[in-house]
Amino acid sequence: MRQGVRIPVGRGFAGRIAAGHKPVILDHVDHTTVLNPILWEKGIRSMMGVPLVAGGRVIGVLHVGSLTPRRFTGADVGLLQLAADRAATAVQSINTRADRVAAAALQRSLLPSALPAFAGAELAARYVPGSGGVGGDWYDVFRLPSGSWAW
């Protein structure tokens, strides 16, 4: 597979779809209608594409092509949009999960590796991450200038 083609954001076939937030059908694919040479060099003759929308914003583009001339119909676009909507939901779910994992790793990295030890008291800590959109409580133990401890 050939890689390394750079198309400026917002240009080309996918860029038109992303910028317009709507499907695009091309009955003729060549260097005048598609910027990515991989597509027309492989012999794709017709294409259609739809936006992947999640949370009201375009997160990608799903497109298909035909190696023979073809006129894509409204039903074809509807089917591809249905697939794109499901794919966008899956991508958003994966991204949300990855964000949660990253947030949990950050939270755990802020925990002390050991609690301070001092005469006359025994400290214990437990970390339980919040759920939903709720933040957490912060705790700290530190020595005051007087030499006593505060928590």
XYZ file of C-alpha atoms in Angstrom:
151
model
C 0.000 0.000 0.000
C 1.316 3.428 -0.891
C 1.420 5.950 1.924
C 2.722 9.415 2.596
C 0.280 11.462 0.538
C -0.492 14.780 2.241
C -3.656 16.645 1.398
C -4.275 20.018 3.085
C -7.075 19.921 5.647
C -10.381 20.977 4.106
C -9.316 20.234 0.535
C -9.983 17.281 -1.720
C -12.830 14.822 -1.656
C -12.799 14.068 2.088
C -12.147 17.716 2.899
C -15.272 18.782 0.998
C -17.332 16.252 2.951
C -15.870 17.301 6.297
C -16.207 21.024 5.600
C -19.766 20.735 4.299
C -20.957 18.179 6.873
C -22.820 16.450 4.062
C -22.404 13.556 1.607
C -20.590 13.991 -1.704
C -20.959 11.787 -4.793
C -18.455 11.781 -7.641
C -19.529 10.125 -10.875
C -16.051 10.702 -12.348
C -12.762 10.269 -10.466
C -9.489 11.634 -11.827
C -6.818 14.198 -10.935
C -9.291 17.042 -11.521
C -11.882 15.746 -9.023
C -9.743 13.968 -6.380
C -6.460 15.282 -4.948
C -5.223 11.970 -3.528
C -3.426 10.181 -6.393
C -3.765 6.798 -4.686
C -7.497 6.843 -5.390
C -7.413 7.644 -9.094
C -4.191 5.709 -9.814
C -5.868 2.541 -8.497
C -8.577 2.948 -11.123
C -11.450 4.092 -8.944
C -14.061 5.513 -11.310
C -16.899 6.644 -8.995
C -16.985 7.543 -5.308
C -19.302 8.583 -2.548
C -18.480 9.700 0.952
C -20.267 10.778 4.111
C -19.184 12.529 7.319
C -18.642 10.683 10.590
C -20.349 12.934 13.131
C -20.016 12.578 16.906
C -21.127 15.141 19.432
C -22.196 17.479 16.635
C -18.748 17.664 15.041
C -17.150 15.830 12.131
C -14.518 13.380 13.379
C -13.794 11.737 10.052
C -15.070 10.724 6.643
C -16.179 7.344 5.355
C -15.994 6.843 1.614
C -16.340 4.023 -0.867
C -15.404 3.752 -4.503
C -16.172 1.616 -7.523
C -13.671 0.327 -10.082
C -16.399 0.518 -12.722
C -18.502 3.577 -13.568
C -21.473 3.748 -11.221
C -24.190 6.187 -10.262
C -24.647 6.070 -6.506
C -28.239 6.601 -5.364
C -29.812 8.297 -2.380
C -30.382 4.815 -0.914
C -26.641 4.100 -1.270
C -25.849 7.341 0.544
C -28.379 6.505 3.277
C -26.812 3.089 3.844
C -23.287 4.517 3.944
C -24.422 7.274 6.341
C -25.956 4.644 8.627
C -22.628 2.775 8.683
C -20.773 6.061 9.294
C -23.083 6.985 12.183
C -22.429 3.635 13.845
C -18.698 3.901 13.224
C -18.642 7.433 14.675
C -20.399 6.200 17.815
C -17.824 3.413 18.171
C -14.909 5.805 17.621
C -16.336 8.247 20.156
C -16.745 5.420 22.670
C -13.139 4.290 22.169
C -11.875 7.873 22.526
C -13.942 8.409 25.679
C -12.597 5.183 27.162
C -9.028 6.193 26.283
C -9.610 9.595 27.929
C -10.864 7.880 31.102
C -7.831 5.576 31.214
C -5.503 8.563 30.757
C -7.304 10.539 33.492
C -7.095 7.587 35.906
C -3.378 7.184 35.165
C -2.830 10.892 35.826
C -4.792 10.723 39.080
C -2.818 7.681 40.257
C 0.477 9.354 39.366
C -0.391 12.176 41.787
C -0.733 9.798 44.732
C 2.251 9.572 47.079
C 4.296 6.389 46.904
C 4.337 6.233 50.717
C 2.674 8.069 53.569
C 4.866 9.961 56.034
C 5.617 8.222 59.320
C 5.746 9.999 62.665
C 5.506 9.091 66.320
C 2.085 9.018 67.911
C 0.005 8.523 64.776
C -0.587 5.955 62.128
C -1.762 7.073 58.692
C -3.739 5.114 56.132
C -5.001 6.089 52.708
C -7.356 4.624 50.166
C -7.851 5.766 46.598
C -11.326 5.298 45.120
C -11.916 7.117 41.822
C -15.202 8.964 41.435
C -17.786 7.981 38.876
C -19.804 10.041 36.436
C -18.896 13.706 36.181
C -17.976 13.993 39.861
C -14.559 15.218 40.912
C -12.686 13.873 43.897
C -11.439 14.982 47.260
C -7.841 15.835 47.890
C -5.954 14.951 51.033
C -2.516 15.867 52.274
C -0.321 15.412 55.302
C 2.512 17.833 55.907
C 4.786 19.095 58.663
C 4.117 22.611 59.940
C 6.990 25.024 60.770
C 6.304 24.297 64.456
C 7.221 20.652 63.853
C 3.679 19.328 64.309
C 1.719 17.638 61.548
C -1.328 18.870 59.716
C -3.818 16.834 57.706
